[in-house]
Coordinates of C-alpha atoms in Angstrom, one line a residue:
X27 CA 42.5 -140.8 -86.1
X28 CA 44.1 -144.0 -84.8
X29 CA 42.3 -147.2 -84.6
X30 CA 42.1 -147.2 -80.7
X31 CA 40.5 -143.4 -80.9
X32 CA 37.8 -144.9 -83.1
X33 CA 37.0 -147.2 -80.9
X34 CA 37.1 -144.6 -78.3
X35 CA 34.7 -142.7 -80.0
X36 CA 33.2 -145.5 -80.8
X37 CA 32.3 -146.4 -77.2
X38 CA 31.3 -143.6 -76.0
X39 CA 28.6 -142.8 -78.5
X40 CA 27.5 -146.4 -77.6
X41 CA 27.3 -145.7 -73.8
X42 CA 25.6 -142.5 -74.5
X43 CA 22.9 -144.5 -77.0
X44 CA 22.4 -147.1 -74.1
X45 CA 22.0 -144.2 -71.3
X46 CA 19.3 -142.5 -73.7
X47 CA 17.1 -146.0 -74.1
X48 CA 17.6 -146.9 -70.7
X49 CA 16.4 -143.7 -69.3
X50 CA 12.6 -144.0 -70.9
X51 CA 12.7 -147.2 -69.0
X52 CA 13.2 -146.3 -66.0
X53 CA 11.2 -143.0 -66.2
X54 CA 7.9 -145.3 -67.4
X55 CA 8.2 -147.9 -64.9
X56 CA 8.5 -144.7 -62.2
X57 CA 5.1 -143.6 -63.6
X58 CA 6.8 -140.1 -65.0
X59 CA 3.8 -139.4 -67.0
X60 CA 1.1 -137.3 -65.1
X61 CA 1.9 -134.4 -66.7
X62 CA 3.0 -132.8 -70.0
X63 CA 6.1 -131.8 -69.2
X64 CA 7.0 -135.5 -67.3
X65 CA 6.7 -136.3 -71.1
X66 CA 9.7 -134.1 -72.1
X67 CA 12.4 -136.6 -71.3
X68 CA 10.8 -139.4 -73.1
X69 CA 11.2 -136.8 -76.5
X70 CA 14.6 -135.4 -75.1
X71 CA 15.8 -139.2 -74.9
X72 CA 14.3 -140.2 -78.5
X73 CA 16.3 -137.1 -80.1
X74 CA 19.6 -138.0 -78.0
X75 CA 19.2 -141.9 -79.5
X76 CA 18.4 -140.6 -83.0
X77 CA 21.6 -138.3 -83.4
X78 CA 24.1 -140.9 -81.5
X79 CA 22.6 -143.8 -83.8
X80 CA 22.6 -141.3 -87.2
X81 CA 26.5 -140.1 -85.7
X82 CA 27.8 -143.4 -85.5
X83 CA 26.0 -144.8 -89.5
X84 CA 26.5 -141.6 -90.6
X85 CA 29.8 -140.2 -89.6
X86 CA 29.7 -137.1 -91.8
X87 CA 30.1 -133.1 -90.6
X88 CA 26.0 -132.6 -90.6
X89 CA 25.4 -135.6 -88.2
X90 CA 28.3 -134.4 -86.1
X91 CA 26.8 -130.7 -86.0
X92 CA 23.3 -132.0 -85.1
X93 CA 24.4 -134.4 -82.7
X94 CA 25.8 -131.6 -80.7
X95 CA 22.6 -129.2 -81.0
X96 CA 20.6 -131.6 -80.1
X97 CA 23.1 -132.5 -76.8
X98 CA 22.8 -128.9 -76.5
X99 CA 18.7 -129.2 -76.1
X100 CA 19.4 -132.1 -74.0
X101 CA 21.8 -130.6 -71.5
X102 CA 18.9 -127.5 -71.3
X103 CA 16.3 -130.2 -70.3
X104 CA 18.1 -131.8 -68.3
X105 CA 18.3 -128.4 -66.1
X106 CA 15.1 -127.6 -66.8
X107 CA 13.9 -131.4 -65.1
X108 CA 16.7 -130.7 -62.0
X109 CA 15.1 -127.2 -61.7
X110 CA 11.0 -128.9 -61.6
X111 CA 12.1 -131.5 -59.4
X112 CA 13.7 -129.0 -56.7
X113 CA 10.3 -126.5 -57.5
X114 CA 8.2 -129.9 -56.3
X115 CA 10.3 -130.5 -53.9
X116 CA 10.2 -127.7 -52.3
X117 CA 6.1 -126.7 -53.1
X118 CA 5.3 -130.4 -51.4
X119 CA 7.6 -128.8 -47.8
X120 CA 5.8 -125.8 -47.8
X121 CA 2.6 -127.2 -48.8
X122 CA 2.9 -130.0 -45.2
X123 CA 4.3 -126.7 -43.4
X124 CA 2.6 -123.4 -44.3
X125 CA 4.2 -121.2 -42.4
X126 CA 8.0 -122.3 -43.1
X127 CA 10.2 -120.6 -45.1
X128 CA 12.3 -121.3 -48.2
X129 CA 15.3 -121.4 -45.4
X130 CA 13.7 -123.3 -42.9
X131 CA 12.7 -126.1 -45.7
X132 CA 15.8 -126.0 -47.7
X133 CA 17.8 -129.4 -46.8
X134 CA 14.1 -131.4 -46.8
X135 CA 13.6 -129.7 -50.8
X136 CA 17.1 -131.3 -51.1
X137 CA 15.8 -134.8 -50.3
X138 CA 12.6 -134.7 -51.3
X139 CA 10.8 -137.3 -53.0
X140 CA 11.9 -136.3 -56.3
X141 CA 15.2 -137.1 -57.0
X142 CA 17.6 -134.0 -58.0
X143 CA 19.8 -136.1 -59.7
X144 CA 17.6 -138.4 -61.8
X145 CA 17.4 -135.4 -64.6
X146 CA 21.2 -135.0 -64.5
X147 CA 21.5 -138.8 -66.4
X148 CA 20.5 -136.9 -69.9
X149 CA 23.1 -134.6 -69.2
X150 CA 25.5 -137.0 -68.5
X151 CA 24.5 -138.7 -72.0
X152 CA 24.8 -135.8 -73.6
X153 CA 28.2 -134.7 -71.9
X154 CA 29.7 -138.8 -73.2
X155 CA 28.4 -138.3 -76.8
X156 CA 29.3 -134.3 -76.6
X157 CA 33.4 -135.7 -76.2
X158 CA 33.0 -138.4 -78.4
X159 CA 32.0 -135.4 -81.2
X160 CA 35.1 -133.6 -80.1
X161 CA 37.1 -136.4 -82.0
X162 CA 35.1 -136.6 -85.1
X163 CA 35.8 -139.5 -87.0
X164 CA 35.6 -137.4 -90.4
X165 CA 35.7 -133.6 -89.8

């Protein structure tokens, strides 16, 4: 691998370590913690930091395999948060109009007060470090 791959690499697991502390952040000063399962990505983000940090010490074939399980887990709750924030979204429509319909409450679910997209930035991390691991610095 050429020097200005590794630095590549490099970088990206970087970005993808900064986008996994950042996210707690931002997720504690929005108050995400009324529930158990607000509290998943606070561990999904902790698991993501540990395997960039040990992948980028540790450059060996088991840090690269566990780094992309655990992007795997990641990516999973990430769609797991995009599909509780559309469920809210659209229980909070029909719960201020009882007598809608799915249909009729659709585009509001869509912009409801919980962001669809917030949950997509662990994905995102995950998707950086998972393309950094496709140029492993040791295979």
């Amino acid at each position: 691998m050429s020097a200005a791959e590794q630095r590549l690499r490099r970088s990206m697991l970087m970005l993808s370590g900064i986008m996994f502390l950042g996210a707690p952040i931002e997720l504690w000063a929005a108050e995400h913690t009324e529930s158990r399962t607000q509290y998943i990505p606070f561990v999904l983000c902790g698991l993501g930091f540990v395997a960039v940090v040990a992948n980028l010490l540790l450059p060996r074939r088991k840090t690269l395999f566990l780094l992309r399980g655990i992007m795997g887990v990641v990516t999973a709750g990430s769609l797991l948060g995009i599909y509780e924030h559309i469920s809210g979204n659209f229980a909070f429509e029909l719960e201020i109009r009882p007598n809608a319909t799915h249909s009729d409450v659709l585009l509001e679910a869509l912009k409801g007060v919980n962001p669809l997209l917030a949950p997509g930035i662990l994905a995102a991390a995950a998707a950086i470090a998972l393309l950094a691991a496709a140029y492993p610095s040791q295979p």
